[in-house]
Amino acid sequence: MEEKIKKIRSMIRDVPDFPKKGILFKDITTVLLDAQTLKLSVDCIYETFKDKKIDYIAGIESRGFIFGMPLAYKFNCGFVPIRKPNKLPCEVISEEYDLEYGKDRIEIHKDALKKTDRVLIVDDLLATGGTASAAVSLIRKVAIPTGVAFVIELEELEGRKKLPGDIEVFSLVKF
Ligand code: AMP
């Protein structure tokens, strides 16, 4: 696993001052370009959770879709898109969360999951944890969030502390 993680880490591109000054953007498009690294990153997350009972993968828009969908394929389970506001066409449930300035909201279809469904939430990156903890709360309204998986974790932002203790939090590459 160590060697695989090293390889994935080496393919992540740092972009300073994007989308605004002072932010070091972790660009995963360079991971996606390389067939071997792309496959490794999906496979490593799969290996971590493969013995858990997972009924659905829920991917957070938009880069969580990229890694979430191949995981759903591997788990042989369904995929639930966690979307930004006003994108889903049918009745939704939503969860609001704080941004640096203001608030944002994520949504899923109200009829997507049932109470007994065990859900693995997937996103590309854990920063402050605001998005992921909102996703956990959202899924908890209608089903059972069992884990959260990220390709990247920015450890100094301590996003992990925002996530509830009863959920397995896994990140492949830590910075
Ligand atoms: P947070 O809610 O602070 O944990 O932020 C996580 C979300 O913002 C994820 O969906 C990431 O895609 C995105 N994000 C936050 N910080 C970065 C960063 N430095 N580089 C790339 N994406 C980021």
PDB file of C-alpha atoms and ligand atoms in Angstrom:
ATOM      1  CA  MET A   1       0.000   0.000   0.000  1.00  0.00           C
ATOM      2  CA  GLU A   2       2.869   2.378   0.966  1.00  0.00           C
ATOM      3  CA  GLU A   3       4.391   2.292  -2.551  1.00  0.00           C
ATOM      4  CA  LYS A   4       1.002   2.754  -4.196  1.00  0.00           C
ATOM      5  CA  ILE A   5       0.256   5.789  -2.030  1.00  0.00           C
ATOM      6  CA  LYS A   6       3.668   7.249  -2.892  1.00  0.00           C
ATOM      7  CA  LYS A   7       2.850   6.898  -6.576  1.00  0.00           C
ATOM      8  CA  ILE A   8      -0.572   8.572  -6.183  1.00  0.00           C
ATOM      9  CA  ARG A   9       0.978  11.386  -4.111  1.00  0.00           C
ATOM     10  CA  SER A  10       3.552  12.056  -6.828  1.00  0.00           C
ATOM     11  CA  MET A  11       0.796  12.529  -9.411  1.00  0.00           C
ATOM     12  CA  ILE A  12      -1.136  15.228  -7.485  1.00  0.00           C
ATOM     13  CA  ARG A  13      -0.345  18.684  -8.846  1.00  0.00           C
ATOM     14  CA  ASP A  14      -0.029  21.695  -6.525  1.00  0.00           C
ATOM     15  CA  VAL A  15      -1.482  24.897  -7.958  1.00  0.00           C
ATOM     16  CA  PRO A  16      -0.667  27.968  -5.826  1.00  0.00           C
ATOM     17  CA  ASP A  17      -3.180  30.805  -5.467  1.00  0.00           C
ATOM     18  CA  PHE A  18      -6.142  28.968  -7.030  1.00  0.00           C
ATOM     19  CA  PRO A  19      -9.060  29.720  -6.967  1.00  0.00           C
ATOM     20  CA  LYS A  20      -7.868  32.686  -4.925  1.00  0.00           C
ATOM     21  CA  LYS A  21      -4.674  34.062  -3.427  1.00  0.00           C
ATOM     22  CA  GLY A  22      -3.272  32.056  -0.520  1.00  0.00           C
ATOM     23  CA  ILE A  23      -4.910  28.722  -1.431  1.00  0.00           C
ATOM     24  CA  LEU A  24      -2.740  25.835  -2.533  1.00  0.00           C
ATOM     25  CA  PHE A  25      -5.083  23.899  -4.793  1.00  0.00           C
ATOM     26  CA  LYS A  26      -4.555  20.129  -4.954  1.00  0.00           C
ATOM     27  CA  ASP A  27      -5.256  19.277  -8.574  1.00  0.00           C
ATOM     28  CA  ILE A  28      -6.349  15.670  -9.133  1.00  0.00           C
ATOM     29  CA  THR A  29      -6.770  15.980 -12.922  1.00  0.00           C
ATOM     30  CA  THR A  30      -3.147  14.830 -13.197  1.00  0.00           C
ATOM     31  CA  VAL A  31      -4.071  11.667 -11.255  1.00  0.00           C
ATOM     32  CA  LEU A  32      -6.965  11.076 -13.658  1.00  0.00           C
ATOM     33  CA  LEU A  33      -4.747  11.411 -16.728  1.00  0.00           C
ATOM     34  CA  ASP A  34      -2.605   8.444 -15.777  1.00  0.00           C
ATOM     35  CA  ALA A  35      -4.471   5.149 -16.208  1.00  0.00           C
ATOM     36  CA  GLN A  36      -2.346   3.267 -13.660  1.00  0.00           C
ATOM     37  CA  THR A  37      -2.615   5.950 -10.942  1.00  0.00           C
ATOM     38  CA  LEU A  38      -6.332   6.419 -11.515  1.00  0.00           C
ATOM     39  CA  LYS A  39      -6.883   2.687 -11.112  1.00  0.00           C
ATOM     40  CA  LEU A  40      -4.610   2.568  -8.037  1.00  0.00           C
ATOM     41  CA  SER A  41      -6.502   5.326  -6.257  1.00  0.00           C
ATOM     42  CA  VAL A  42      -9.887   3.637  -6.778  1.00  0.00           C
ATOM     43  CA  ASP A  43      -8.502   0.194  -5.909  1.00  0.00           C
ATOM     44  CA  CYS A  44      -6.861   1.387  -2.655  1.00  0.00           C
ATOM     45  CA  ILE A  45     -10.127   2.897  -1.388  1.00  0.00           C
ATOM     46  CA  TYR A  46     -11.958  -0.266  -2.422  1.00  0.00           C
ATOM     47  CA  GLU A  47      -9.442  -2.461  -0.549  1.00  0.00           C
ATOM     48  CA  THR A  48      -9.959  -0.428   2.641  1.00  0.00           C
ATOM     49  CA  PHE A  49     -13.742  -0.847   2.673  1.00  0.00           C
ATOM     50  CA  LYS A  50     -14.269  -4.095   0.776  1.00  0.00           C
ATOM     51  CA  ASP A  51     -15.098  -6.169   3.867  1.00  0.00           C
ATOM     52  CA  LYS A  52     -17.661  -3.639   5.109  1.00  0.00           C
ATOM     53  CA  LYS A  53     -21.260  -3.972   4.096  1.00  0.00           C
ATOM     54  CA  ILE A  54     -21.845  -1.125   1.667  1.00  0.00           C
ATOM     55  CA  ASP A  55     -25.216  -0.724  -0.053  1.00  0.00           C
ATOM     56  CA  TYR A  56     -24.550   2.602  -1.786  1.00  0.00           C
ATOM     57  CA  ILE A  57     -21.727   4.958  -2.623  1.00  0.00           C
ATOM     58  CA  ALA A  58     -22.654   8.640  -2.229  1.00  0.00           C
ATOM     59  CA  GLY A  59     -20.337  10.964  -4.156  1.00  0.00           C
ATOM     60  CA  ILE A  60     -20.077  14.664  -3.320  1.00  0.00           C
ATOM     61  CA  GLU A  61     -20.338  17.005  -6.342  1.00  0.00           C
ATOM     62  CA  SER A  62     -18.280  17.228  -8.343  1.00  0.00           C
ATOM     63  CA  ARG A  63     -14.928  15.496  -7.869  1.00  0.00           C
ATOM     64  CA  GLY A  64     -16.545  12.992  -5.497  1.00  0.00           C
ATOM     65  CA  PHE A  65     -18.488  11.759  -8.552  1.00  0.00           C
ATOM     66  CA  ILE A  66     -15.241  10.966 -10.376  1.00  0.00           C
ATOM     67  CA  PHE A  67     -13.941   8.614  -7.682  1.00  0.00           C
ATOM     68  CA  GLY A  68     -17.334   7.519  -6.359  1.00  0.00           C
ATOM     69  CA  MET A  69     -18.716   6.064  -9.573  1.00  0.00           C
ATOM     70  CA  PRO A  70     -15.917   3.542 -10.264  1.00  0.00           C
ATOM     71  CA  LEU A  71     -16.124   2.557  -6.584  1.00  0.00           C
ATOM     72  CA  ALA A  72     -19.847   1.843  -6.943  1.00  0.00           C
ATOM     73  CA  TYR A  73     -18.989  -0.287  -9.974  1.00  0.00           C
ATOM     74  CA  LYS A  74     -16.395  -2.225  -7.940  1.00  0.00           C
ATOM     75  CA  PHE A  75     -18.701  -2.672  -4.945  1.00  0.00           C
ATOM     76  CA  ASN A  76     -21.436  -3.742  -7.331  1.00  0.00           C
ATOM     77  CA  CYS A  77     -23.744  -1.257  -5.641  1.00  0.00           C
ATOM     78  CA  GLY A  78     -25.761   1.837  -6.550  1.00  0.00           C
ATOM     79  CA  PHE A  79     -24.520   5.429  -6.658  1.00  0.00           C
ATOM     80  CA  VAL A  80     -26.158   8.467  -5.054  1.00  0.00           C
ATOM     81  CA  PRO A  81     -25.079  11.922  -6.253  1.00  0.00           C
ATOM     82  CA  ILE A  82     -24.868  14.482  -3.424  1.00  0.00           C
ATOM     83  CA  ARG A  83     -25.507  17.648  -5.399  1.00  0.00           C
ATOM     84  CA  LYS A  84     -25.222  21.399  -5.074  1.00  0.00           C
ATOM     85  CA  PRO A  85     -28.569  23.270  -4.685  1.00  0.00           C
ATOM     86  CA  ASN A  86     -31.277  23.184  -7.359  1.00  0.00           C
ATOM     87  CA  LYS A  87     -29.677  20.539  -9.583  1.00  0.00           C
ATOM     88  CA  LEU A  88     -31.848  17.538  -8.743  1.00  0.00           C
ATOM     89  CA  PRO A  89     -35.224  17.371 -10.495  1.00  0.00           C
ATOM     90  CA  CYS A  90     -37.363  15.604  -7.849  1.00  0.00           C
ATOM     91  CA  GLU A  91     -38.143  16.224  -4.187  1.00  0.00           C
ATOM     92  CA  VAL A  92     -34.936  16.647  -2.162  1.00  0.00           C
ATOM     93  CA  ILE A  93     -33.685  16.666   1.398  1.00  0.00           C
ATOM     94  CA  SER A  94     -30.898  19.095   2.094  1.00  0.00           C
ATOM     95  CA  GLU A  95     -28.267  20.120   4.613  1.00  0.00           C
ATOM     96  CA  GLU A  96     -26.816  23.588   5.028  1.00  0.00           C
ATOM     97  CA  TYR A  97     -23.230  24.240   6.073  1.00  0.00           C
ATOM     98  CA  ASP A  98     -20.957  27.200   6.755  1.00  0.00           C
ATOM     99  CA  LEU A  99     -18.370  28.478   4.298  1.00  0.00           C
ATOM    100  CA  GLU A 100     -15.620  30.972   5.068  1.00  0.00           C
ATOM    101  CA  TYR A 101     -18.067  33.666   3.952  1.00  0.00           C
ATOM    102  CA  GLY A 102     -21.726  32.664   3.971  1.00  0.00           C
ATOM    103  CA  LYS A 103     -23.422  29.308   3.642  1.00  0.00           C
ATOM    104  CA  ASP A 104     -23.851  26.518   1.123  1.00  0.00           C
ATOM    105  CA  ARG A 105     -26.195  23.565   0.787  1.00  0.00           C
ATOM    106  CA  ILE A 106     -26.044  19.997  -0.505  1.00  0.00           C
ATOM    107  CA  GLU A 107     -28.970  17.824  -1.545  1.00  0.00           C
ATOM    108  CA  ILE A 108     -30.022  14.281  -2.397  1.00  0.00           C
ATOM    109  CA  HIS A 109     -33.300  12.960  -3.738  1.00  0.00           C
ATOM    110  CA  LYS A 110     -35.666  12.239  -0.870  1.00  0.00           C
ATOM    111  CA  ASP A 111     -36.531   8.802  -2.251  1.00  0.00           C
ATOM    112  CA  ALA A 112     -32.926   7.736  -3.038  1.00  0.00           C
ATOM    113  CA  LEU A 113     -32.211   5.792   0.163  1.00  0.00           C
ATOM    114  CA  LYS A 114     -34.025   3.883   2.878  1.00  0.00           C
ATOM    115  CA  LYS A 115     -33.349   3.739   6.646  1.00  0.00           C
ATOM    116  CA  THR A 116     -31.403   0.438   6.563  1.00  0.00           C
ATOM    117  CA  ASP A 117     -29.061   1.392   3.693  1.00  0.00           C
ATOM    118  CA  ARG A 118     -25.365   1.555   4.590  1.00  0.00           C
ATOM    119  CA  VAL A 119     -23.636   4.328   2.701  1.00  0.00           C
ATOM    120  CA  LEU A 120     -19.987   5.100   1.963  1.00  0.00           C
ATOM    121  CA  ILE A 121     -19.503   8.826   1.242  1.00  0.00           C
ATOM    122  CA  VAL A 122     -16.729   9.754  -1.213  1.00  0.00           C
ATOM    123  CA  ASP A 123     -15.001  13.036  -2.038  1.00  0.00           C
ATOM    124  CA  ASP A 124     -11.641  13.966  -3.529  1.00  0.00           C
ATOM    125  CA  LEU A 125     -10.351  16.027  -0.615  1.00  0.00           C
ATOM    126  CA  LEU A 126     -10.883  16.667   3.103  1.00  0.00           C
ATOM    127  CA  ALA A 127      -9.968  20.238   4.071  1.00  0.00           C
ATOM    128  CA  THR A 128     -11.880  21.908   6.957  1.00  0.00           C
ATOM    129  CA  GLY A 129     -14.416  19.077   6.988  1.00  0.00           C
ATOM    130  CA  GLY A 130     -17.443  21.337   6.520  1.00  0.00           C
ATOM    131  CA  THR A 131     -18.600  19.659   3.312  1.00  0.00           C
ATOM    132  CA  ALA A 132     -18.043  16.092   4.505  1.00  0.00           C
ATOM    133  CA  SER A 133     -19.704  16.612   7.890  1.00  0.00           C
ATOM    134  CA  ALA A 134     -22.740  18.127   6.120  1.00  0.00           C
ATOM    135  CA  ALA A 135     -22.787  15.075   3.824  1.00  0.00           C
ATOM    136  CA  VAL A 136     -22.734  12.735   6.845  1.00  0.00           C
ATOM    137  CA  SER A 137     -25.617  14.669   8.482  1.00  0.00           C
ATOM    138  CA  LEU A 138     -27.554  14.634   5.222  1.00  0.00           C
ATOM    139  CA  ILE A 139     -27.193  10.875   4.729  1.00  0.00           C
ATOM    140  CA  ARG A 140     -28.009  10.262   8.412  1.00  0.00           C
ATOM    141  CA  LYS A 141     -31.444  11.839   7.893  1.00  0.00           C
ATOM    142  CA  VAL A 142     -32.500   8.931   5.676  1.00  0.00           C
ATOM    143  CA  ALA A 143     -29.927   6.103   5.947  1.00  0.00           C
ATOM    144  CA  ILE A 144     -26.763   4.898   7.736  1.00  0.00           C
ATOM    145  CA  PRO A 145     -23.477   6.664   6.903  1.00  0.00           C
ATOM    146  CA  THR A 146     -20.825   4.003   7.514  1.00  0.00           C
ATOM    147  CA  GLY A 147     -17.687   5.657   6.219  1.00  0.00           C
ATOM    148  CA  VAL A 148     -16.161   8.625   4.449  1.00  0.00           C
ATOM    149  CA  ALA A 149     -13.329   8.159   1.955  1.00  0.00           C
ATOM    150  CA  PHE A 150     -11.056  10.804   0.438  1.00  0.00           C
ATOM    151  CA  VAL A 151      -8.158  10.681  -1.974  1.00  0.00           C
ATOM    152  CA  ILE A 152      -6.476  13.604  -0.168  1.00  0.00           C
ATOM    153  CA  GLU A 153      -6.517  14.916   3.408  1.00  0.00           C
ATOM    154  CA  LEU A 154      -5.044  18.289   4.394  1.00  0.00           C
ATOM    155  CA  GLU A 155      -4.192  17.281   7.947  1.00  0.00           C
ATOM    156  CA  GLU A 156      -3.324  20.695   9.355  1.00  0.00           C
ATOM    157  CA  LEU A 157      -6.912  21.876   8.778  1.00  0.00           C
ATOM    158  CA  GLU A 158      -8.113  19.136  11.161  1.00  0.00           C
ATOM    159  CA  GLY A 159     -11.258  18.407   9.156  1.00  0.00           C
ATOM    160  CA  ARG A 160     -11.289  14.892  10.594  1.00  0.00           C
ATOM    161  CA  LYS A 161     -12.226  16.339  14.011  1.00  0.00           C
ATOM    162  CA  LYS A 162     -15.487  17.658  12.531  1.00  0.00           C
ATOM    163  CA  LEU A 163     -16.591  14.165  11.534  1.00  0.00           C
ATOM    164  CA  PRO A 164     -18.522  12.000  13.996  1.00  0.00           C
ATOM    165  CA  GLY A 165     -16.624   9.272  15.876  1.00  0.00           C
ATOM    166  CA  ASP A 166     -18.932   6.433  14.837  1.00  0.00           C
ATOM    167  CA  ILE A 167     -17.846   6.695  11.203  1.00  0.00           C
ATOM    168  CA  GLU A 168     -14.685   5.324   9.587  1.00  0.00           C
ATOM    169  CA  VAL A 169     -12.744   8.181   7.996  1.00  0.00           C
ATOM    170  CA  PHE A 170     -10.144   7.139   5.426  1.00  0.00           C
ATOM    171  CA  SER A 171      -7.817   9.216   3.269  1.00  0.00           C
ATOM    172  CA  LEU A 172      -5.274   7.835   0.834  1.00  0.00           C
ATOM    173  CA  VAL A 173      -2.740  10.658   0.692  1.00  0.00           C
ATOM    174  CA  LYS A 174      -2.080  12.955   3.652  1.00  0.00           C
ATOM    175  CA  PHE A 175      -0.454  16.382   3.321  1.00  0.00           C
TER     176      PHE A 175
HETATM  177  P1  AMP B   1     -13.907  21.410   3.216  1.00  0.00           P
HETATM  178  O1  AMP B   1     -15.400  21.521   3.309  1.00  0.00           O
HETATM  179  O2  AMP B   1     -13.203  22.631   3.741  1.00  0.00           O
HETATM  180  O3  AMP B   1     -13.391  20.133   3.827  1.00  0.00           O
HETATM  181  O4  AMP B   1     -13.528  21.397   1.681  1.00  0.00           O
HETATM  182  C1  AMP B   1     -13.653  20.239   0.931  1.00  0.00           C
HETATM  183  C2  AMP B   1     -14.141  20.511  -0.464  1.00  0.00           C
HETATM  184  O5  AMP B   1     -13.523  21.648  -1.065  1.00  0.00           O
HETATM  185  C3  AMP B   1     -13.826  19.324  -1.340  1.00  0.00           C
HETATM  186  O6  AMP B   1     -14.976  19.024  -2.110  1.00  0.00           O
HETATM  187  C4  AMP B   1     -12.651  19.763  -2.192  1.00  0.00           C
HETATM  188  O7  AMP B   1     -12.834  19.366  -3.517  1.00  0.00           O
HETATM  189  C5  AMP B   1     -12.592  21.274  -2.072  1.00  0.00           C
HETATM  190  N1  AMP B   1     -11.270  21.784  -1.630  1.00  0.00           N
HETATM  191  C6  AMP B   1     -10.999  22.420  -0.442  1.00  0.00           C
HETATM  192  N2  AMP B   1      -9.740  22.776  -0.342  1.00  0.00           N
HETATM  193  C7  AMP B   1      -9.131  22.358  -1.487  1.00  0.00           C
HETATM  194  C8  AMP B   1      -7.769  22.410  -1.979  1.00  0.00           C
HETATM  195  N3  AMP B   1      -6.775  22.983  -1.289  1.00  0.00           N
HETATM  196  N4  AMP B   1      -7.524  21.849  -3.190  1.00  0.00           N
HETATM  197  C9  AMP B   1      -8.503  21.259  -3.896  1.00  0.00           C
HETATM  198  N5  AMP B   1      -9.797  21.190  -3.488  1.00  0.00           N
HETATM  199  C10 AMP B   1     -10.117  21.719  -2.303  1.00  0.00           C
END
